[in-house]
XYZ file of C-alpha atoms in Angstrom:
688
model
C -34.502 -19.823 26.579
C -31.184 -19.611 24.754
C -33.031 -18.858 21.511
C -35.161 -16.253 23.252
C -32.116 -14.466 24.679
C -30.338 -14.606 21.330
C -33.296 -12.975 19.572
C -33.722 -10.383 22.328
C -30.016 -9.491 22.254
C -29.920 -9.116 18.461
C -33.065 -6.980 18.493
C -31.823 -4.724 21.296
C -28.432 -4.221 19.626
C -30.021 -3.111 16.343
C -32.469 -0.839 18.149
C -29.561 0.787 19.963
C -27.488 1.357 16.817
C -30.453 2.643 14.816
C -31.363 5.064 17.597
C -27.810 6.434 17.470
C -27.613 6.450 13.664
C -31.102 7.115 12.289
C -31.638 6.711 8.557
C -28.683 4.372 8.015
C -29.474 0.900 6.688
C -27.850 -1.689 8.939
C -27.281 -5.422 8.443
C -28.834 -7.974 10.767
C -26.806 -8.752 13.863
C -25.000 -12.080 13.688
C -24.629 -13.945 16.960
C -22.090 -16.730 17.302
C -21.203 -19.178 20.053
C -17.759 -18.775 21.625
C -15.606 -21.937 21.744
C -15.457 -21.825 25.580
C -17.993 -20.665 28.161
C -15.195 -18.836 29.966
C -15.186 -16.362 27.049
C -18.918 -15.828 27.182
C -22.175 -17.332 25.994
C -22.641 -15.197 22.870
C -20.107 -13.597 20.551
C -21.214 -10.743 18.280
C -18.903 -9.757 15.393
C -19.140 -5.986 14.900
C -17.295 -5.870 11.551
C -20.508 -5.787 9.413
C -21.457 -2.462 11.029
C -18.107 -0.766 10.427
C -18.717 0.284 6.819
C -22.272 1.675 7.112
C -21.406 3.462 10.376
C -17.983 4.593 9.089
C -16.338 3.666 12.348
C -13.845 1.104 13.614
C -15.360 -2.163 14.947
C -13.676 -1.785 18.335
C -15.024 1.726 18.732
C -18.570 0.592 17.884
C -18.254 -2.344 20.280
C -17.084 -0.096 23.099
C -20.022 2.267 22.536
C -22.488 -0.610 22.644
C -20.988 -1.996 25.837
C -20.954 1.386 27.574
C -24.270 2.844 26.456
C -26.746 0.083 25.589
C -27.949 -0.267 29.163
C -29.507 -3.221 30.933
C -30.822 -6.138 28.916
C -32.907 -8.690 30.760
C -31.060 -11.981 31.108
C -27.677 -10.486 30.162
C -25.048 -10.091 32.883
C -22.171 -8.334 31.122
C -20.444 -7.503 27.849
C -16.740 -7.456 27.073
C -15.008 -5.994 24.039
C -12.539 -8.357 22.378
C -10.081 -7.583 19.555
C -10.255 -7.227 16.624
C -13.948 -6.344 16.885
C -16.159 -8.607 18.952
C -18.582 -8.256 21.808
C -18.446 -11.250 24.114
C -21.685 -11.486 26.074
C -22.350 -13.408 29.277
C -25.802 -14.561 30.303
C -27.122 -13.881 33.797
C -26.698 -17.455 35.030
C -29.143 -17.185 37.919
C -31.764 -15.685 35.581
C -31.473 -18.484 33.028
C -31.334 -21.224 35.675
C -34.499 -19.888 37.303
C -36.276 -19.816 33.950
C -35.134 -23.353 33.126
C -35.966 -24.787 36.534
C -39.504 -23.420 36.257
C -39.758 -24.530 32.627
C -40.331 -21.116 31.125
C -40.833 -21.315 27.356
C -41.598 -17.885 25.896
C -44.028 -17.924 22.999
C -42.331 -17.701 19.622
C -43.707 -16.244 16.407
C -45.059 -19.132 14.323
C -45.479 -18.606 10.557
C -48.991 -19.144 9.234
C -49.913 -21.798 6.708
C -49.927 -25.574 6.729
C -46.845 -27.602 5.837
C -46.990 -30.877 3.923
C -44.252 -33.423 4.565
C -44.202 -36.373 2.183
C -42.076 -39.285 3.265
C -41.640 -43.043 2.995
C -43.312 -43.328 -0.461
C -42.453 -47.028 -0.668
C -43.385 -48.819 -3.866
C -46.232 -51.172 -2.831
C -44.688 -54.210 -4.492
C -42.693 -55.869 -1.691
C -41.626 -55.595 1.945
C -40.109 -52.342 3.202
C -36.322 -52.482 3.579
C -33.606 -50.721 5.531
C -33.318 -47.888 3.003
C -37.015 -47.117 3.425
C -36.453 -46.904 7.167
C -33.972 -44.066 6.745
C -36.501 -42.161 4.638
C -39.357 -42.764 7.077
C -37.311 -41.941 10.195
C -35.948 -38.740 8.631
C -39.430 -37.693 7.529
C -41.137 -38.567 10.794
C -38.476 -36.734 12.797
C -38.797 -33.659 10.600
C -42.561 -33.693 11.190
C -41.912 -33.867 14.941
C -39.446 -30.977 14.661
C -41.982 -28.822 12.823
C -44.774 -29.631 15.240
C -42.554 -28.933 18.248
C -41.980 -25.490 16.701
C -45.733 -24.932 16.553
C -46.324 -25.612 12.854
C -49.403 -27.381 11.475
C -48.271 -30.389 9.434
C -49.943 -32.946 7.177
C -48.049 -36.209 6.669
C -48.456 -37.844 3.289
C -47.115 -41.099 1.930
C -47.289 -41.180 -1.871
C -48.265 -44.587 -3.259
C -46.907 -45.335 -6.740
C -49.319 -48.156 -7.529
C -49.150 -47.853 -11.333
C -45.366 -47.919 -11.774
C -42.868 -50.448 -13.057
C -42.293 -52.101 -9.679
C -45.965 -52.987 -9.182
C -46.216 -54.060 -12.816
C -43.287 -56.446 -12.285
C -45.012 -58.195 -9.374
C -48.210 -58.496 -11.433
C -46.080 -60.040 -14.203
C -44.641 -62.473 -11.646
C -48.049 -63.657 -10.502
C -49.595 -63.852 -13.979
C -46.709 -64.920 -16.255
C -44.362 -66.882 -13.981
C -46.625 -68.383 -11.325
C -49.747 -68.181 -13.513
C -51.993 -67.738 -10.488
C -55.652 -66.880 -10.667
C -57.104 -63.809 -8.975
C -58.672 -66.041 -6.302
C -55.300 -67.641 -5.547
C -53.602 -64.240 -5.317
C -56.382 -62.903 -3.105
C -55.908 -65.847 -0.748
C -52.191 -65.081 -0.553
C -52.867 -61.434 0.336
C -54.610 -62.630 3.497
C -51.530 -64.520 4.647
C -49.148 -62.977 7.229
C -46.308 -61.027 5.653
C -47.622 -61.168 2.100
C -45.026 -58.471 1.421
C -42.271 -61.061 2.031
C -43.795 -63.321 -0.631
C -43.754 -60.406 -3.085
C -40.125 -59.635 -2.138
C -38.982 -63.037 -3.385
C -41.271 -62.941 -6.425
C -39.960 -59.499 -7.461
C -36.387 -60.833 -7.497
C -37.516 -63.828 -9.573
C -39.153 -61.517 -12.125
C -35.867 -59.633 -12.560
C -34.117 -62.937 -13.246
C -36.889 -63.920 -15.705
C -36.355 -60.722 -17.682
C -32.655 -61.541 -17.966
C -33.380 -64.967 -19.458
C -35.018 -63.531 -22.577
C -35.372 -59.898 -23.624
C -38.769 -60.736 -25.117
C -40.035 -61.305 -21.591
C -39.802 -57.563 -21.014
C -42.742 -57.073 -23.357
C -44.911 -58.431 -20.561
C -43.854 -55.465 -18.407
C -44.803 -52.905 -21.088
C -48.168 -54.539 -21.719
C -48.875 -54.701 -17.995
C -47.941 -51.051 -17.459
C -50.407 -49.950 -20.112
C -53.142 -52.218 -18.760
C -52.685 -50.918 -15.192
C -53.487 -47.388 -16.326
C -56.868 -48.585 -17.680
C -59.101 -48.335 -14.598
C -61.575 -50.873 -15.934
C -59.100 -53.629 -16.776
C -58.659 -56.894 -14.876
C -54.935 -56.119 -14.699
C -55.619 -52.781 -12.952
C -57.890 -54.549 -10.450
C -55.194 -57.152 -9.782
C -52.537 -54.462 -9.305
C -54.857 -52.701 -6.850
C -55.420 -55.918 -4.890
C -51.689 -56.570 -4.579
C -50.621 -53.003 -3.859
C -53.288 -52.435 -1.184
C -52.297 -55.646 0.627
C -48.608 -54.686 0.562
C -49.444 -51.129 1.635
C -51.214 -52.401 4.746
C -48.092 -54.338 5.653
C -45.993 -51.200 5.191
C -48.216 -49.257 7.592
C -47.979 -52.075 10.149
C -44.185 -52.074 9.834
C -43.958 -48.309 10.314
C -46.382 -48.414 13.235
C -43.783 -50.484 15.085
C -41.571 -47.375 14.938
C -44.430 -45.043 15.949
C -44.486 -43.604 12.420
C -47.933 -42.585 11.226
C -49.489 -40.873 8.200
C -52.503 -38.658 7.587
C -53.127 -39.315 3.899
C -52.089 -41.837 1.244
C -52.495 -40.323 -2.245
C -52.338 -43.006 -4.958
C -50.898 -42.521 -8.412
C -53.773 -44.442 -9.987
C -56.227 -41.830 -8.697
C -54.120 -39.018 -10.101
C -54.719 -40.669 -13.490
C -58.332 -41.793 -13.045
C -59.457 -38.435 -11.623
C -57.773 -36.755 -14.586
C -55.292 -34.751 -12.531
C -52.795 -35.349 -15.276
C -55.216 -34.248 -18.011
C -55.782 -30.925 -16.239
C -52.057 -30.448 -15.654
C -51.209 -31.523 -19.224
C -53.454 -28.823 -20.649
C -51.890 -26.133 -18.457
C -48.341 -27.288 -19.297
C -49.024 -27.197 -23.039
C -50.861 -23.861 -22.923
C -47.964 -22.256 -21.048
C -45.315 -23.665 -23.383
C -43.722 -25.775 -20.641
C -44.063 -28.919 -22.772
C -43.055 -29.368 -26.395
C -44.045 -32.122 -28.798
C -41.166 -33.799 -30.630
C -41.891 -34.769 -34.218
C -38.449 -36.190 -34.996
C -35.263 -37.515 -33.401
C -34.869 -40.069 -30.610
C -37.847 -38.608 -28.696
C -40.184 -38.532 -31.686
C -43.801 -38.662 -30.606
C -43.014 -37.642 -27.020
C -43.946 -34.582 -25.038
C -40.809 -33.173 -23.451
C -39.654 -30.290 -21.297
C -36.245 -28.845 -20.639
C -34.171 -30.776 -18.091
C -33.710 -28.863 -14.882
C -30.325 -27.187 -14.687
C -29.677 -26.974 -18.435
C -28.881 -23.636 -20.018
C -31.234 -21.655 -22.189
C -30.858 -22.076 -25.937
C -31.195 -19.179 -28.357
C -34.581 -18.869 -30.034
C -35.095 -20.158 -33.555
C -36.002 -17.856 -36.434
C -39.696 -18.627 -35.829
C -39.340 -17.252 -32.312
C -39.913 -20.534 -30.467
C -37.252 -21.937 -28.216
C -35.486 -25.066 -29.400
C -34.433 -27.707 -26.861
C -31.609 -30.012 -27.828
C -32.167 -33.753 -27.438
C -29.590 -33.848 -24.644
C -31.589 -31.256 -22.704
C -34.958 -32.983 -23.124
C -36.820 -34.681 -20.297
C -39.556 -36.982 -21.583
C -42.812 -36.384 -19.726
C -45.229 -38.311 -21.975
C -43.877 -41.313 -23.877
C -44.577 -41.906 -27.559
C -47.049 -44.672 -26.639
C -49.102 -42.127 -24.694
C -48.214 -43.291 -21.169
C -47.235 -40.632 -18.658
C -43.869 -40.892 -16.943
C -43.380 -40.600 -13.197
C -42.368 -36.945 -13.404
C -45.503 -35.961 -15.312
C -47.783 -37.460 -12.692
C -45.626 -35.853 -10.014
C -46.094 -32.421 -11.578
C -49.875 -32.868 -11.445
C -49.661 -34.137 -7.871
C -47.661 -31.123 -6.717
C -50.013 -28.703 -8.422
C -52.737 -30.323 -6.274
C -50.555 -30.033 -3.158
C -50.339 -26.260 -3.643
C -54.033 -25.911 -4.561
C -53.211 -24.986 -8.164
C -55.009 -27.744 -10.057
C -58.709 -27.082 -9.521
C -59.361 -30.773 -8.781
C -59.403 -32.945 -5.671
C -59.295 -36.582 -4.622
C -62.073 -38.604 -3.103
C -61.149 -39.774 0.400
C -61.754 -43.023 2.267
C -60.689 -44.196 5.706
C -58.006 -46.836 5.261
C -56.111 -47.561 8.488
C -56.852 -46.824 12.140
C -54.076 -46.223 14.657
C -54.267 -47.262 18.344
C -55.247 -43.723 19.369
C -58.279 -44.082 17.022
C -56.882 -41.597 14.533
C -57.642 -42.481 10.919
C -55.251 -42.589 8.021
C -57.069 -41.685 4.793
C -56.458 -42.960 1.271
C -57.324 -41.425 -2.080
C -60.227 -42.765 -4.114
C -62.211 -41.878 -7.212
C -65.323 -41.708 -5.011
C -64.923 -41.114 -1.306
C -66.730 -40.388 1.936
C -68.548 -37.092 2.392
C -66.959 -36.100 5.706
C -63.177 -36.044 5.585
C -60.273 -33.786 6.622
C -59.045 -31.166 4.195
C -55.796 -32.138 2.521
C -53.673 -30.228 0.046
C -53.690 -26.467 -0.560
C -50.611 -26.016 1.617
C -48.089 -23.210 2.045
C -44.889 -25.293 2.072
C -43.828 -28.741 0.890
C -40.953 -30.953 2.026
C -40.392 -34.130 0.018
C -38.173 -36.708 1.701
C -36.742 -38.512 -1.343
C -33.257 -39.922 -1.862
C -30.544 -38.033 -3.710
C -30.922 -40.136 -6.858
C -34.243 -38.380 -7.500
C -32.762 -34.878 -7.507
C -33.226 -34.358 -11.233
C -36.862 -35.449 -11.122
C -37.552 -33.199 -8.131
C -35.891 -30.236 -9.805
C -37.912 -30.874 -12.968
C -41.147 -30.565 -10.982
C -39.923 -27.313 -9.452
C -39.044 -25.915 -12.895
C -42.454 -26.953 -14.225
C -44.091 -24.914 -11.445
C -41.928 -21.942 -12.373
C -42.787 -22.395 -16.048
C -46.471 -22.275 -15.134
C -45.914 -18.958 -13.368
C -46.051 -20.304 -9.816
C -42.697 -19.010 -8.642
C -43.769 -18.605 -5.016
C -44.866 -22.232 -4.860
C -41.563 -23.327 -6.419
C -39.689 -21.324 -3.769
C -41.549 -23.197 -1.011
C -40.896 -26.643 -2.449
C -37.967 -28.371 -0.730
C -36.384 -31.633 -1.803
C -35.304 -33.163 1.504
C -32.512 -35.204 -0.058
C -30.521 -37.993 1.597
C -28.052 -40.723 0.664
C -28.416 -44.511 0.691
C -28.146 -47.046 3.491
C -25.770 -49.987 3.152
C -24.544 -52.698 5.528
C -21.196 -53.281 7.134
C -19.745 -56.669 6.087
C -20.204 -57.840 9.693
C -23.893 -56.879 9.648
C -24.457 -58.572 6.266
C -22.869 -61.773 7.590
C -25.001 -61.645 10.753
C -28.090 -61.436 8.533
C -27.089 -64.623 6.729
C -25.601 -63.317 3.490
C -22.616 -65.122 1.986
C -19.750 -62.705 1.433
C -16.808 -63.048 -0.911
C -13.300 -62.349 0.354
C -13.470 -59.015 -1.471
C -16.777 -58.165 0.222
C -15.199 -58.736 3.640
C -12.645 -55.985 2.985
C -15.154 -53.348 1.925
C -16.327 -50.558 4.207
C -19.940 -51.283 3.271
C -22.065 -53.666 1.174
C -24.748 -52.134 -1.051
C -28.210 -53.683 -1.011
C -30.480 -54.331 -4.005
C -34.137 -55.233 -3.711
C -34.310 -56.146 -7.401
C -31.588 -58.734 -6.832
C -33.174 -59.877 -3.584
C -30.152 -58.729 -1.560
C -31.235 -56.481 1.248
C -32.582 -56.233 4.768
C -36.315 -56.281 5.284
C -37.406 -53.677 7.808
C -39.308 -56.142 9.973
C -36.379 -58.580 10.008
C -34.081 -55.778 11.125
C -36.446 -54.742 13.903
C -36.926 -58.334 15.035
C -33.200 -58.941 15.235
C -32.511 -55.653 17.022
C -35.177 -56.450 19.607
C -33.828 -59.984 20.067
C -30.291 -58.660 20.568
C -31.445 -56.000 23.034
C -33.511 -58.551 24.938
C -30.500 -60.769 25.567
C -28.861 -57.839 27.325
C -32.032 -56.946 29.255
C -32.548 -60.589 30.300
C -29.041 -60.761 31.768
C -29.314 -57.431 33.586
C -32.893 -57.629 34.897
C -33.996 -61.251 35.357
C -36.360 -60.162 38.122
C -38.499 -58.158 35.675
C -41.454 -59.926 34.043
C -41.098 -61.325 30.526
C -43.609 -58.844 29.105
C -41.744 -55.911 30.664
C -38.406 -57.180 29.352
C -39.847 -57.390 25.840
C -41.161 -53.837 26.148
C -37.807 -52.550 27.433
C -35.920 -54.377 24.681
C -38.278 -52.921 22.064
C -37.727 -49.370 23.347
C -33.958 -49.881 23.307
C -33.993 -51.411 19.821
C -36.166 -48.688 18.298
C -34.133 -45.995 20.065
C -30.952 -47.544 18.694
C -32.288 -47.716 15.155
C -33.795 -44.240 15.067
C -30.724 -42.611 16.615
C -28.390 -44.464 14.234
C -30.374 -43.267 11.213
C -30.424 -39.675 12.490
C -26.899 -39.130 13.786
C -25.374 -39.049 10.301
C -25.882 -35.994 8.117
C -28.298 -36.573 5.245
C -25.593 -36.611 2.607
C -23.627 -39.362 4.347
C -23.849 -42.960 3.158
C -24.802 -45.057 6.200
C -23.241 -48.464 6.756
C -25.572 -50.037 9.308
C -24.092 -52.232 12.036
C -25.947 -54.027 14.856
C -23.148 -53.859 17.397
C -22.493 -50.160 16.893
C -26.174 -49.199 16.989
C -26.950 -51.135 20.171
C -23.875 -50.073 22.128
C -24.513 -48.476 25.521
C -21.370 -46.392 25.009
C -20.570 -43.689 22.479
C -22.898 -41.788 20.180
C -25.893 -44.121 20.270
C -29.541 -44.129 21.242
C -29.014 -46.485 24.206
C -26.288 -44.175 25.579
C -28.745 -41.254 25.631
C -31.547 -43.419 27.028
C -29.236 -44.662 29.770
C -28.457 -41.080 30.821
C -32.175 -40.524 31.453
C -32.516 -43.847 33.300
C -29.538 -42.896 35.489
C -31.033 -39.470 36.219
C -34.387 -41.030 37.117
C -32.629 -43.483 39.436
C -31.043 -40.604 41.357
C -34.476 -39.155 42.101
C -35.861 -42.561 43.008
C -33.104 -43.000 45.585
C -33.696 -39.477 46.850
C -37.410 -40.211 47.234
C -38.576 -37.179 45.223
C -40.546 -36.672 42.003
C -38.129 -35.832 39.137
C -40.817 -33.998 37.172
C -41.860 -31.695 40.023
C -38.587 -31.197 41.866
C -36.965 -28.515 39.625
C -40.143 -26.462 40.009
C -40.112 -26.869 43.764
C -36.563 -25.676 44.373
C -37.911 -22.199 43.862
C -40.995 -20.559 45.308
C -43.513 -22.045 42.906
C -46.675 -20.200 43.997
C -46.488 -17.432 41.382
C -45.565 -19.834 38.594
C -48.979 -20.125 36.912
C -49.616 -16.379 36.925
C -46.088 -15.664 35.805
C -46.291 -18.122 32.931
C -49.212 -16.156 31.480
C -47.456 -12.837 32.071
C -44.394 -14.149 30.286
C -46.484 -14.902 27.214
C -48.312 -11.581 27.337
C -45.369 -9.363 28.222
C -42.635 -11.310 26.403
C -40.377 -11.601 29.443
C -40.384 -7.916 30.338
C -38.467 -6.904 33.501
C -41.626 -6.783 35.620
C -42.261 -10.463 34.836
C -39.262 -12.666 35.539
C -36.446 -10.389 36.656
C -38.375 -8.462 39.313
C -39.408 -11.587 41.208
C -36.351 -13.689 40.399
C -34.973 -13.291 43.891
C -38.265 -14.279 45.463
C -38.306 -17.407 43.347
C -34.750 -18.269 44.307
C -35.283 -18.168 48.051
C -34.709 -21.901 48.368
C -31.749 -22.358 46.017
C -29.318 -19.527 45.446
C -28.461 -20.138 41.800
C -26.048 -17.236 41.702
C -23.935 -18.667 44.531
C -23.880 -22.108 42.935
C -22.594 -20.733 39.635
C -19.467 -19.239 41.206
C -16.337 -20.873 42.443
C -14.629 -24.103 41.462
C -16.372 -26.216 38.790
C -18.933 -23.454 38.202
C -18.219 -23.235 34.457
C -18.515 -27.000 34.071
C -21.976 -27.084 35.657
C -23.009 -23.908 33.856
C -22.121 -25.548 30.548
C -24.633 -28.287 31.364
C -27.382 -25.776 32.143
C -26.509 -23.776 29.027
C -26.716 -26.878 26.826
C -30.091 -27.691 28.404
C -31.372 -24.262 27.393
C -30.607 -24.803 23.698
C -33.290 -27.329 22.717
C -35.544 -24.857 20.888
C -32.468 -23.199 19.372
C -31.286 -26.539 17.946
C -34.795 -27.387 16.719
C -34.888 -24.109 14.784
C -31.470 -24.926 13.341
C -32.655 -28.398 12.254
C -35.705 -26.941 10.513
C -33.803 -24.136 8.780
C -31.201 -26.548 7.392
C -33.474 -29.629 7.023
C -30.818 -31.506 8.997
C -32.047 -33.594 11.970
C -28.472 -34.728 12.684
C -27.994 -31.528 14.698
C -30.640 -32.756 17.139
C -28.844 -36.084 17.562
C -25.593 -34.194 18.231
C -27.392 -32.054 20.812
C -28.710 -35.146 22.612
C -25.273 -36.739 22.637
C -23.598 -33.592 23.959
C -26.200 -33.251 26.706
C -25.839 -36.920 27.706
C -22.037 -36.617 27.706
C -22.056 -33.481 29.849
C -24.505 -35.093 32.250
C -22.440 -38.251 32.629
C -19.337 -36.164 33.350
C -21.316 -34.171 35.921
C -22.673 -37.393 37.488
C -19.220 -38.884 37.980
C -17.670 -35.685 39.385
C -20.381 -34.680 41.843
C -21.635 -37.033 44.605
C -25.202 -35.699 44.431
C -27.028 -37.722 47.077
C -24.125 -37.690 49.521
C -23.607 -33.911 49.255
C -23.576 -32.690 52.902
C -24.723 -29.138 52.132
C -28.509 -29.471 51.772
C -28.838 -26.286 49.701
C -26.072 -27.418 47.376
C -27.656 -30.872 47.162
C -30.954 -29.353 46.044
C -29.133 -27.347 43.411
C -27.408 -30.492 42.071
C -30.736 -32.340 42.027
C -32.306 -29.425 40.156
C -29.504 -29.729 37.614
C -30.267 -33.415 37.156
C -33.988 -32.697 36.839
C -33.565 -30.056 34.159
C -31.196 -32.207 32.097
C -33.457 -35.237 32.430
C -36.474 -33.230 31.252
C -34.661 -31.815 28.226
C -33.259 -35.213 27.239
C -36.719 -36.791 27.406
C -38.212 -33.977 25.330
C -35.476 -34.004 22.729
C -35.480 -37.786 22.415
C -39.259 -37.614 21.930
C -38.735 -35.295 18.958
C -36.454 -38.006 17.582
C -39.229 -40.550 18.152
C -37.350 -42.249 20.996
C -38.903 -43.225 24.332
C -36.989 -44.138 27.472
C -37.413 -47.513 29.229
C -37.731 -47.649 33.005
C -34.516 -49.683 33.368
C -31.617 -50.634 31.128
């Protein structure tokens, strides 16, 4: 509702000014939030209108206040120096809309969005860094879907890269295992853990003798040959590890629609089609001399343009060159990524085959790419917008793909390609020690310890989840011994996953996270359990009162016209004859206006106002690709609620009308916390 009022206010203000000053181009109205609710609920700076209207800001503000007339949901306007309009919402109007869960329809852009996230190399177990990627991506998908967008979730599988080649080298050159022996291992639980240790051993083997690295190069080339035994072995290993990754992510309620594999991009000749287009459009250049002799290169993203040579072709200095095809003919990661993104936007003229790969508990299928697939399958690709959740270290590669699209003449596609960048995850020294790592005295003084999968130093995702659940269960066991063992495990799992997801989301994307068990699982402060506990506390109030928390806010007003009104709201966009005209009839039971006056009125109003901002914050998260704003919103709402809870004896309130108002407040906050936590992928246990 806050977002709706903001849009309505901005629209009405511009309509008013344009009606008074026809023909004058005006800037969009900017609406800010005052630092205190006592000042108002919206603040509109008038300065941008001063120049085009050739009038002082205060004079314009005074004219708006005096002449604009009634605006539904707005109680009053005040002019404030040096040129602001402070606007107060009609508190009873907003409370009525919130209590009856009015959510006006918003304009939803057309076109499907593709969010690619996780993209874990299928060579070993997923680790804590992958969890940040997956949680960010999954939350962004939930944000988009809550805003009404259609989203495909893709998890790109680099099954022909160096990391997979290294594990193949480990099995064939170090352990010298046969295919049958490797196949037997893939059927063992947590095969990905076996590969984790083997991958670290391969790195050590390379360090023993530089000649050993030749095995990697030979394996890389063999993997790209679809008919080779090496390619078949790489497929066997990568598919087995991929299944483990999906099982790990399923524990966090993270799912995917489609798993495009790099091998299929090669075998279906995506790259060949893209290569031809890139050469024909002059995006790629062949180097016949210098350090990149024999390579196909393109200009590095972000480098300046060089003057043309006398022949009229542009020369790219060696420092500005990005190798796309190596001199041995193998295609680098960026080249395959260019082809992949041309497919994403429907610009390639080719498509994958599709096979069912993994079925989720709700019977929804996750599909995987293939050279030959099933006839009936969902339509993937050909999207309007792309968001790639990839860490900040890949910025250059991502920008190179964007510049390749521009070079091919697809500027609109490039403009709708977003690198959802984020920083790494490390461990606090305390967390590293708890996980069994030996720390030096210097390590103990650091603010965080970096992890390295290649060195075997890191936190496997499943280990982290297991330990979080075990830690949460100790607390649940001590607090609720009367609950069954199965229920305590379920409660502990909800707390642990809530703690992990909230911890990963509360930091802005560009912050390095130092993960810590104790901090994440705390029931106090800015944590998932703190927000979950606020909901549990609110639910407990209703349980003691003997009323349904989901229905009660609707019942404090005359609910009979609700269904008809909901449709009229959508059709008439909250016109006066919809909500305002029958507001008083709805509020027969609880007089919201009376309860928002007097002592402590602003404090309670601030709680209702915060509850109205969920859709506003979701829009903000999407526009900035920053889910941390949602975590901050949840924390603020939980904080305000806990303050309210301690200051107002709800169930012992002697005034029955006032008591119903306080219960309605609890119900609205509880509902918004549950909804917002759900967008973060967090569920609430029945007790804590």
